[in-house]
XYZ file of C-alpha atoms in Angstrom:
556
model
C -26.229 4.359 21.941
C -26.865 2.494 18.765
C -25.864 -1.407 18.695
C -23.668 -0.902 15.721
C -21.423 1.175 17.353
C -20.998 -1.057 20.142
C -17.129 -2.555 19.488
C -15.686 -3.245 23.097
C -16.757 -4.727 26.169
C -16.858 -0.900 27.956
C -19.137 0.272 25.075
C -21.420 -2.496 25.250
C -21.876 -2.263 28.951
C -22.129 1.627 28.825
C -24.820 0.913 25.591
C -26.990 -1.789 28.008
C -26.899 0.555 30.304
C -28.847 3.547 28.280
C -31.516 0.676 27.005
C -32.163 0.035 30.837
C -33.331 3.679 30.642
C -34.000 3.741 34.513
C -35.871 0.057 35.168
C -34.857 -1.321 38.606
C -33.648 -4.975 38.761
C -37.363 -5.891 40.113
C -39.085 -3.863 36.627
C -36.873 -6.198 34.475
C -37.425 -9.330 36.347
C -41.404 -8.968 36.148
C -41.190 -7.716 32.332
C -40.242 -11.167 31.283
C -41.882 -14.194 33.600
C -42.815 -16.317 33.930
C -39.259 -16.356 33.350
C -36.700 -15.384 35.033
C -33.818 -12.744 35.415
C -32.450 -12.598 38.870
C -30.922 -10.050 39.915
C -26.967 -11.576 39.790
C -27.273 -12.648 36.139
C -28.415 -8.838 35.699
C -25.707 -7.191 37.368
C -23.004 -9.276 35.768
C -24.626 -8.350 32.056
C -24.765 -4.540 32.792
C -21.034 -4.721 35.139
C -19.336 -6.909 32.905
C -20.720 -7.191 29.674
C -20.809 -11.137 30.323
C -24.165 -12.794 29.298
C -25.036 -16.102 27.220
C -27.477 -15.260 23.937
C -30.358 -16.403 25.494
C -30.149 -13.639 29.106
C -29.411 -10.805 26.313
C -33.092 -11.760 24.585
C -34.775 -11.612 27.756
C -33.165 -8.085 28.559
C -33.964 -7.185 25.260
C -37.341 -8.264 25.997
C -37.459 -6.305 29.200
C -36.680 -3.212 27.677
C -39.435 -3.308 25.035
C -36.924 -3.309 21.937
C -37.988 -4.398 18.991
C -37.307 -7.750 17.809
C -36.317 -7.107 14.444
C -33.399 -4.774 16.121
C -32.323 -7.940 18.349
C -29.676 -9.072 15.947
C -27.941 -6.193 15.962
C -27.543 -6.350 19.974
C -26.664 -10.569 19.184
C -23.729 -9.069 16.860
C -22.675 -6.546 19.768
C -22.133 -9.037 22.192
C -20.075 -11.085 19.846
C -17.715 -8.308 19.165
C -18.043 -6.936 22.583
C -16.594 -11.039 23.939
C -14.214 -11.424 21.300
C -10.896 -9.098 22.235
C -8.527 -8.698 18.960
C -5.655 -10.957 18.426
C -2.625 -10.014 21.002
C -0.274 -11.163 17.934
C -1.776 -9.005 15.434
C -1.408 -5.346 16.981
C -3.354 -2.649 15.164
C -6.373 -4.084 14.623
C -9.887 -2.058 14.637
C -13.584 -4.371 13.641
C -14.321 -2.981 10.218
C -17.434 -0.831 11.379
C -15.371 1.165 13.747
C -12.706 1.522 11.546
C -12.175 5.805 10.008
C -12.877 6.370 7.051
C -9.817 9.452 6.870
C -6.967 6.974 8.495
C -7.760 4.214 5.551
C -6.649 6.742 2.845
C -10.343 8.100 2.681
C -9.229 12.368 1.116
C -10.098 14.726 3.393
C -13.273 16.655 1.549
C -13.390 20.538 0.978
C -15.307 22.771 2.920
C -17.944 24.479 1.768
C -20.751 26.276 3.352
C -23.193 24.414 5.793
C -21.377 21.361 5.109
C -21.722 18.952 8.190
C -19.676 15.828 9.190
C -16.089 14.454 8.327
C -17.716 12.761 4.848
C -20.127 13.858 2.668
C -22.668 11.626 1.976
C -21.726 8.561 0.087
C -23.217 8.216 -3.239
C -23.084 4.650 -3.867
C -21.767 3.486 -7.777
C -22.805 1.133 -10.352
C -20.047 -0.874 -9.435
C -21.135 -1.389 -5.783
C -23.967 -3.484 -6.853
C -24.267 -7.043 -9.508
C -22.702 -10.370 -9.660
C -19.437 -8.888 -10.511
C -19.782 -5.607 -7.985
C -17.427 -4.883 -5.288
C -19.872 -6.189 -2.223
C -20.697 -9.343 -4.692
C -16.786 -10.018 -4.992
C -16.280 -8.920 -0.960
C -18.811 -11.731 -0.056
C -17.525 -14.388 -2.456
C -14.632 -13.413 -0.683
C -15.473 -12.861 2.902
C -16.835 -17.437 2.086
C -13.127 -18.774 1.374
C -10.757 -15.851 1.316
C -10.103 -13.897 -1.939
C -7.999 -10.867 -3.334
C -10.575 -7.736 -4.750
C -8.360 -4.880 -6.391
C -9.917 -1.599 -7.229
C -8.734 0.351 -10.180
C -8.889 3.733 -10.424
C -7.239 7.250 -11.384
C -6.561 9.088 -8.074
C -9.441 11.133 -6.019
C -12.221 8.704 -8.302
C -13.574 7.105 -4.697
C -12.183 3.828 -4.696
C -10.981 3.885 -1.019
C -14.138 5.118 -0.632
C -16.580 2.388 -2.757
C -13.912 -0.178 -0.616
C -14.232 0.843 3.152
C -18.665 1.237 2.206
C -18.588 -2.025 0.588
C -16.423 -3.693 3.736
C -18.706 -1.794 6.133
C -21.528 -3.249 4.398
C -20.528 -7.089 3.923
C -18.552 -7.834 6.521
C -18.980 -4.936 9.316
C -17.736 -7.429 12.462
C -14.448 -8.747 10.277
C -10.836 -7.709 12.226
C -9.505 -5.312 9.902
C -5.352 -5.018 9.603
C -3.982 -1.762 7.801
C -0.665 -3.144 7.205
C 3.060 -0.537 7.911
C 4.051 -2.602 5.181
C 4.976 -5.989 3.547
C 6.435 -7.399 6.675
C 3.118 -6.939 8.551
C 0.860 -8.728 6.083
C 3.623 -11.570 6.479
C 3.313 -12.250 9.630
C -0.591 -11.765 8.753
C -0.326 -14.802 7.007
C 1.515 -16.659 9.996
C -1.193 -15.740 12.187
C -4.470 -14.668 10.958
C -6.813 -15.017 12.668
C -10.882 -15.949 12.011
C -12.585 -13.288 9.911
C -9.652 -10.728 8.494
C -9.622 -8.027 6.705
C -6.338 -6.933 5.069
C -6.184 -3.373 3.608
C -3.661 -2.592 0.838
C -4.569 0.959 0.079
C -2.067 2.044 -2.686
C -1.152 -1.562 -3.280
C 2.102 -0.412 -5.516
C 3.884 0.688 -2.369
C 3.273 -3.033 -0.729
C 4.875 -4.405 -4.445
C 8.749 -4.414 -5.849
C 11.807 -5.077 -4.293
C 13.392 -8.191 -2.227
C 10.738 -6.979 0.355
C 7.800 -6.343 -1.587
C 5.077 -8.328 -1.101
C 4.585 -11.439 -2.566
C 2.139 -14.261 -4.449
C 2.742 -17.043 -1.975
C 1.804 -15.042 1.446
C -1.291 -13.618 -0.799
C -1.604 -17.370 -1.224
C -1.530 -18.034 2.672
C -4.185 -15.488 3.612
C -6.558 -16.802 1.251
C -6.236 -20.453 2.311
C -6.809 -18.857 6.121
C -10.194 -17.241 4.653
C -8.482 -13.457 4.943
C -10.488 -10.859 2.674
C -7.794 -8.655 1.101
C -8.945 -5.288 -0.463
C -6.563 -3.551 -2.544
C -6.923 -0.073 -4.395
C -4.354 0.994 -7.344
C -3.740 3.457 -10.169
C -4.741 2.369 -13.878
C -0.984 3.029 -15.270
C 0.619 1.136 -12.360
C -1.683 -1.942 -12.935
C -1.376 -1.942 -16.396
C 2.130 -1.963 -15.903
C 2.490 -4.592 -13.409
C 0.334 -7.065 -15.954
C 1.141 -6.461 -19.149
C 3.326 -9.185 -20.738
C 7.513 -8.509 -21.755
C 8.359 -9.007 -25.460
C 9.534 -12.204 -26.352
C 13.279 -11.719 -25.467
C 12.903 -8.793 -23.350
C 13.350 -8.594 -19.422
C 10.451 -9.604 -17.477
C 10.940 -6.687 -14.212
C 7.079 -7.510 -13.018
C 6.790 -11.086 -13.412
C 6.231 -11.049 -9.336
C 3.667 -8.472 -9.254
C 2.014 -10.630 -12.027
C 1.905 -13.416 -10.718
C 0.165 -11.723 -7.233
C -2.773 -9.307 -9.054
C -3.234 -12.834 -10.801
C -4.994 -13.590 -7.955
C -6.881 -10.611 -7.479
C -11.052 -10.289 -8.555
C -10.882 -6.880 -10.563
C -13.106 -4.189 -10.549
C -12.441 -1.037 -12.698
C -13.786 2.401 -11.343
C -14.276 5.099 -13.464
C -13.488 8.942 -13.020
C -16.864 10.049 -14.420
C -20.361 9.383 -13.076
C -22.607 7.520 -14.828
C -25.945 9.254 -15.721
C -27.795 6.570 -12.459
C -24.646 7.811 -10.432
C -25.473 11.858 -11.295
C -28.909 11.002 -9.920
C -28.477 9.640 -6.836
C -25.632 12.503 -6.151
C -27.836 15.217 -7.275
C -30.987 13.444 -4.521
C -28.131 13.643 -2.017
C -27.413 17.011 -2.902
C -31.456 17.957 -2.434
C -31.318 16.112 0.299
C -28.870 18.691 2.242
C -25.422 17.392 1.413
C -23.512 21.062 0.988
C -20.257 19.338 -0.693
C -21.871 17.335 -3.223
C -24.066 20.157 -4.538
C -20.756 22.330 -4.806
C -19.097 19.573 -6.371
C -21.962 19.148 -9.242
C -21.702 22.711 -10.044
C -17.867 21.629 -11.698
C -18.149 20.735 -15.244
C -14.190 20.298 -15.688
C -14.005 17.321 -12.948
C -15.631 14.455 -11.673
C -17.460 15.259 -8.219
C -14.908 13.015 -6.434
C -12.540 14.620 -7.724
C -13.550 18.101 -6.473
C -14.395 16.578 -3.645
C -11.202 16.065 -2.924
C -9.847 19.180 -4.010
C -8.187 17.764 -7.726
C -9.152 21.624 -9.331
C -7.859 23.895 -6.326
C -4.305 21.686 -6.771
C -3.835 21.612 -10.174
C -4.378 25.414 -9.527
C -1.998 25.977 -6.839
C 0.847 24.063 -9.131
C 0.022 25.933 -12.316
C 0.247 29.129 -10.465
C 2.976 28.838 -8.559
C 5.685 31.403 -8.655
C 9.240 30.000 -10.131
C 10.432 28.965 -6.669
C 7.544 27.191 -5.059
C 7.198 25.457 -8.866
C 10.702 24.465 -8.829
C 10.346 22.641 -4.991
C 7.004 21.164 -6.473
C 8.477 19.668 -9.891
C 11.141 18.456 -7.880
C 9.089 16.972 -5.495
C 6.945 15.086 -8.444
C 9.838 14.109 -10.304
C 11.474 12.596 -7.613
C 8.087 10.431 -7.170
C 7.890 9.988 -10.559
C 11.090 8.105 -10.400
C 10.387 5.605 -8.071
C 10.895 7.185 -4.661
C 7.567 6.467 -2.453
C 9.035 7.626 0.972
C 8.486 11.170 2.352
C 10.813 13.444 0.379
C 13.220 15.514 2.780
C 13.667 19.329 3.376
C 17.424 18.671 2.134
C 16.782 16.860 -0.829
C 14.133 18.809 -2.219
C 16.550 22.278 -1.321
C 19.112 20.630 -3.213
C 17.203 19.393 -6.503
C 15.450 22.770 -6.636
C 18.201 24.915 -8.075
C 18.072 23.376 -11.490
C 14.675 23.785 -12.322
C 15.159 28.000 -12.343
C 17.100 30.123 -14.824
C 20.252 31.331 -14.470
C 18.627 34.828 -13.894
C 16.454 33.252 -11.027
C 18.972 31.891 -9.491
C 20.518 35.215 -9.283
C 17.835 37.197 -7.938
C 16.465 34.580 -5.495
C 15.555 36.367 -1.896
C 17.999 34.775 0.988
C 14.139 32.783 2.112
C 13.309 31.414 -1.418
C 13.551 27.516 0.037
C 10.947 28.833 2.951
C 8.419 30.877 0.983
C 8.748 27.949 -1.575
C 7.828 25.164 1.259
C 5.017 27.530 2.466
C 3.194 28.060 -0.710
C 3.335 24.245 -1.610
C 2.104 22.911 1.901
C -0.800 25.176 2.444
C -3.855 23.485 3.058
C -6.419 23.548 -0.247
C -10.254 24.302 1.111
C -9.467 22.594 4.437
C -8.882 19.684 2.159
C -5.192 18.646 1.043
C -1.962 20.606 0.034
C 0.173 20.132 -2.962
C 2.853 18.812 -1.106
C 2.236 17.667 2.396
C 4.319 16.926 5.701
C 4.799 13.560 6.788
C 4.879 13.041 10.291
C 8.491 10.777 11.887
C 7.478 7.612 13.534
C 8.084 8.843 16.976
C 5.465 10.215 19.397
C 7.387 13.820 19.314
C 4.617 15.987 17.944
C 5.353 19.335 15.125
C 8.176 17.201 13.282
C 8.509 16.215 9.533
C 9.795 12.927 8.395
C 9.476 14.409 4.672
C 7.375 15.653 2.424
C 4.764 13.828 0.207
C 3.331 15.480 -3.278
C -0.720 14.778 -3.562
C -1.782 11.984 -5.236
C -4.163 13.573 -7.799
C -1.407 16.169 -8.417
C 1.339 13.396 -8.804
C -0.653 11.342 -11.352
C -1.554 14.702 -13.267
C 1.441 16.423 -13.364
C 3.730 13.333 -13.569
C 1.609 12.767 -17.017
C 2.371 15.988 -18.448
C 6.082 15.585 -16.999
C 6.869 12.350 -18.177
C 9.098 13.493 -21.448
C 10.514 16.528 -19.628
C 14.768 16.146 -19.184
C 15.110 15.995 -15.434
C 17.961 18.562 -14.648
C 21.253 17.366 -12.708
C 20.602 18.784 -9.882
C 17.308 16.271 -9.204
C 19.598 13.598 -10.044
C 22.314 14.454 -7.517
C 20.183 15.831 -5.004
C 18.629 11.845 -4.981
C 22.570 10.994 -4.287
C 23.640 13.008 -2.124
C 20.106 12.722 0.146
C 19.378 9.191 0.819
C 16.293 8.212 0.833
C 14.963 4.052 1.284
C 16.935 1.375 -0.025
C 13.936 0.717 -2.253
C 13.716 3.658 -3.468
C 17.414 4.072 -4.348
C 16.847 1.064 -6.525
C 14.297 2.500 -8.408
C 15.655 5.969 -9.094
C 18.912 3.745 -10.054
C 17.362 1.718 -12.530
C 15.406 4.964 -13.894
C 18.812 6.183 -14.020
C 20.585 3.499 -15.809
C 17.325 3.256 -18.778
C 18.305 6.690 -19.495
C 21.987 5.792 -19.496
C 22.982 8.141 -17.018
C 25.170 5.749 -15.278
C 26.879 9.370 -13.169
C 23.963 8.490 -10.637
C 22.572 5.322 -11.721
C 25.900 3.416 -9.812
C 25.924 5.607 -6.603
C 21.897 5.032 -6.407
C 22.021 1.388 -6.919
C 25.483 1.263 -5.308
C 23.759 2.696 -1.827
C 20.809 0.264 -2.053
C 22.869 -2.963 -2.714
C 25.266 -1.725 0.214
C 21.905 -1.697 2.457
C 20.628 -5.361 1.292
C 18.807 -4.833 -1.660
C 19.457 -7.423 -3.757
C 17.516 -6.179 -6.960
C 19.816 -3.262 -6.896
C 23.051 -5.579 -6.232
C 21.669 -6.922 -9.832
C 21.169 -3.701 -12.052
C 24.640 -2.883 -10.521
C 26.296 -5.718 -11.315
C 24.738 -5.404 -15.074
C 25.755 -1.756 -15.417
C 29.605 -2.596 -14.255
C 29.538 -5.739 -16.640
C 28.457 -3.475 -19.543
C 31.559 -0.919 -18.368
C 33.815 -3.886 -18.445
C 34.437 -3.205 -14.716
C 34.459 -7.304 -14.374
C 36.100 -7.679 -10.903
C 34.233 -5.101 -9.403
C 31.074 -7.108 -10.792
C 32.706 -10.176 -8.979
C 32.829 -8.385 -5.627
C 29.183 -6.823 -5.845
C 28.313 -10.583 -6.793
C 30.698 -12.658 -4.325
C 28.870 -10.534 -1.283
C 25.428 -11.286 -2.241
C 26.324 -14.579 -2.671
C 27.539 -14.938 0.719
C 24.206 -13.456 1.651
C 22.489 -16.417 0.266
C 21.129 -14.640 -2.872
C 20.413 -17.546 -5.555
C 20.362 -15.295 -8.222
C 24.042 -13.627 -7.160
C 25.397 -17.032 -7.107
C 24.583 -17.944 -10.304
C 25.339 -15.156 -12.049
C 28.427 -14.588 -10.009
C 29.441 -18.248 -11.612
C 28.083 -17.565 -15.233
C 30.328 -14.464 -14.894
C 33.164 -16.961 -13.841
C 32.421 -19.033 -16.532
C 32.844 -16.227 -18.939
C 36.100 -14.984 -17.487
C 37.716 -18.680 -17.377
C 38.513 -18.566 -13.586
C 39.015 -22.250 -12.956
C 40.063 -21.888 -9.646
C 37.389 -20.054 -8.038
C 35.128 -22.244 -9.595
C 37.239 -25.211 -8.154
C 36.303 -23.275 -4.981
C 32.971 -23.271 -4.817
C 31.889 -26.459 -6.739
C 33.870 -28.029 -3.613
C 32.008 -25.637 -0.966
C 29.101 -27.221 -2.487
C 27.944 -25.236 -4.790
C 26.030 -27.531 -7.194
C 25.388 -24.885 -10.040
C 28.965 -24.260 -10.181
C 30.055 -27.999 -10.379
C 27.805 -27.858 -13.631
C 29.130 -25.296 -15.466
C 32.713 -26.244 -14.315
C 32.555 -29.363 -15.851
C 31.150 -27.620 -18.953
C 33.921 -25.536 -18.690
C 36.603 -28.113 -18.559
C 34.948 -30.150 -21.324
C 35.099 -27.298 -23.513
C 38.825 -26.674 -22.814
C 39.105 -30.872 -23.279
C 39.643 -31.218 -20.171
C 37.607 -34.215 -20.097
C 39.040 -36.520 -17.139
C 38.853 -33.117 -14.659
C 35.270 -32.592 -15.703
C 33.984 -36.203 -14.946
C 35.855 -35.629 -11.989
C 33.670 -32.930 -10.560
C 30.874 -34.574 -11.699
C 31.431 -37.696 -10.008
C 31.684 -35.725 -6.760
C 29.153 -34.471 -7.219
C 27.288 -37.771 -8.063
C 28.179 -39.009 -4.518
C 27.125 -35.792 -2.818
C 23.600 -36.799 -4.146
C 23.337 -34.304 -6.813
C 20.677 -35.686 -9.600
């Protein structure tokens, strides 16, 4: 058993064990005196994996290995001693970490092809002062943020987990549920941590999302944080608002501020062709398939991009109606598994009248089969999610592939989404984030039908962003007291933003009273604009009133 693979105190034991390759307590002893290695000190090393530094050299020493290969034995004790984190559950040491459960695609078969990877071909990007392992080392010194940007299927989970593997292989590595995890991360971190943000748009947005100041906290406790994301989202996320405009991604800003970029292109570099095509000589099945596409990047085929753009192209008017559903829905902002029900329901509108008609009594089923078959023994177009239980052969949802998302949701994007999506994202809920955004893509397009129940839903569940847009959208229908109520019970909920708005709005309306109210609840904001209010009106004695209290409440 190699060294490297060594990452518990039961594999470390089991690995001593093979290097003793037969010797007797007495063989080991004699290999090394004049010194010494009784037999005790032995039995506790190759029992219980206990040992200082300086007993493992002299059973190193004993068995005849090499010592150039010592440090690698030095580093399998340490991981071997050090147990992860209780607090922290889920963690895995980098080098034991797979590949396929970090968001690595699955490859496609092809003949004589051996292992769960092909080989990896390493980039240009891997290597200079500004590389991924340059940045992962700057990194891995005082804690730092490295985002990887890149179209879908172009390797960047890939380039990340090699260039983790080959920095920092020992680090604790944390692949975050979500947001909440990575906060209590930053709570707790402990020495030498690796947080993985994989798809780092679905950690971002919302009251939830994740945000600059617990990015801020892992990099003060030294945490490496590795982050992959799509070109169009990241572009998105930084670009500045026009002067005037709303600013919806100041947040997600203000964290990829942080972040040590690397862009990764689609296409292989002539150096990158070269070393592919050696690994191809060199036996690797997959890439030598893959090199033989001229219409695709070898990642990309890899990963099966061709054989899914193929399966949605040629899909019969059924299984293409469940699969633009299914895209469209993603498109709009919903990033949770899609259900059975919803996408039944939104699929109806994308046939004809005469398809409708003549659809057999299994359309839905023959539909869901076509779109979840598995591509090459690589990915399907749309593929089952599994629930968060332990019961096995169950679907939480469905999820569309993300080289097929980012394709067709290109070619998509100016297509008129049919009612039937719309409601069937009503009617079905899905996450209160995800309401949100479907709402607010509802309301841009002025479809306020499904924009209110959408962002209605969410606010009802605690989103606050969505408690916003609604508020906005009931304003702009001069539904005013309904406004107040959607503001009044955020408000109570300690939103900031509610309560300020929910007294501009006040303000607006001329409701003295309930600003009365809450300037003498101790609301400071509305004391203000009360007294602005009341100075306006000339009631000038009343404003310096309020003001005055609030002087001797100790408001500056």
């Amino acid at each position: 058993m190699s060294p490297d693979s060594v990452h518990g105190l039961g594999q470390f034991t089991a690995a001593l064990g093979a290097l003793r390759a037969g010797r007797s307590y007495g063989d080991l002893d004699r290999a090394v005196r004049p010194e010494k290695l009784p037999s005790s000190t032995l039995s506790d090393l190759l029992t219980k994996g206990r040992c200082t530094v300086e007993t493992l050299e002299l059973f190193l020493r004993a068995c005849a290995v090499p010592r150039p290969e010592w440090e690698a034995w030095r580093q399998a004790r340490e991981r071997a001693l050090s147990p992860a984190p209780p607090r922290l559950p889920g963690l895995v040491r980098v080098a034991a970490a797979r590949p396929r459960r970090l968001g690595v695609h699955a490859p496609i078969d092809a003949p004589g092809a051996v292992g769960e990877l092909p080989v990896y071909v390493p980039r240009d990007t891997d290597t200079g002062s500004e590389g991924v392992r340059a940045l992962i080392g700057r990194a891995a010194e005082h804690g730092g943020l490295v985002v990887i940007v890149g179209g879908s299927s172009v390797g960047k989970t890939r380039c990340a987990y090699e260039a983790l593997r080959a920095v920092v292989p020992t680090w604790w590595l944390l692949y975050p549920t979500g947001p909440e995890q990575v906060r209590q991360a930053a709570e707790q971190a402990p020495p030498h941590l690796v947080v993985w943000l994989d798809e780092l748009q679905n950690h971002l947005g919302g009251p939830t999302g994740l945000d600059a100041g617990t990015v801020r906290a892992l990099l003060q406790a030294g945490a490496v944080l590795v982050a992959t994301i799509w070109p169009d989202r990241y572009h998105a996320f930084t670009a500045l608002p026009q002067p005037g405009q709303a600013d919806p991604y100041a947040a997600e800003r203000e964290l990829l501020g942080l972040a040590d970029v690397v862009h990764l292109d689609a296409d292989f570099t002539p150096a990158e062709r070269e070393r592919a095509r050696a690994a191809a000589e060199a036996g690797d099945a997959r890439i030598a398939l893959a090199l033989e596409s001229a219409d695709y990047g070898l990642t990309q085929v890899i990963a099966a991009a061709p054989h899914l753009i193929a399966r949605w192209q040629g899909a019969g008017p059924y299984a293409a109606a469940v699969l633009n559903a299914a895209i469209d829905a993603t498109r709009l902002g919903v990033r949770s598994p899609l259900s059975a029900e919803l996408l039944r329901a939104a699929a109806p509108g994308y046939c004809t009248s005469h398809q409708r008609a003549a659809a057999p009594a299994n359309w839905f089923e023959a539909a869901m089969a076509y779109a979840t078959e598995t591509l090459h023994g690589a990915t399907a177009a749309l593929a089952p999610v599994a629930t968060d239980t332990m019961q096995m052969g169950q679907a939480a949802g469905y999820q569309v592939a993300d080289y097929l998302q980012q394709h067709a949701g290109a070619r998509r994007r100016m297509v008129k989404l049919p009612a039937s999506c719309w409601q069937a994202l009503c009617d079905h809920p899905t996450q209160p984030d995800d309401q949100y955004r479907a709402g607010s893509a509802a309301m841009n397009r002025l479809l306020y039908r499904y924009a209110e129940p959408l962002l209605r839903d969410a606010a009802d569940a605690g989103n606050g962003s969505a408690a916003r847009r609604l508020a906005e959208l009931l304003v702009e229908q001069g539904r005013v007291e309904e406004a107040l109520a959607v503001l009044r019970a955020r408000a109570d909920a300690d939103d900031e933003w509610a309560a300020r708005r929910l007294v501009d709005l006040l303000v607006e309306q001329g409701r003295v009273e309930e600003l009365w109210m809450r300037a003498d609840a101790g609301d400071g904001w509305a004391a203000r604009r009360l007294a602005e209010l009341l100075a306006e009106q000339g009631r000038v004695e009343e404003a310096l009133a309020v003001l005055r209290a609030r002087a001797d409440a100790g408001d500056e």
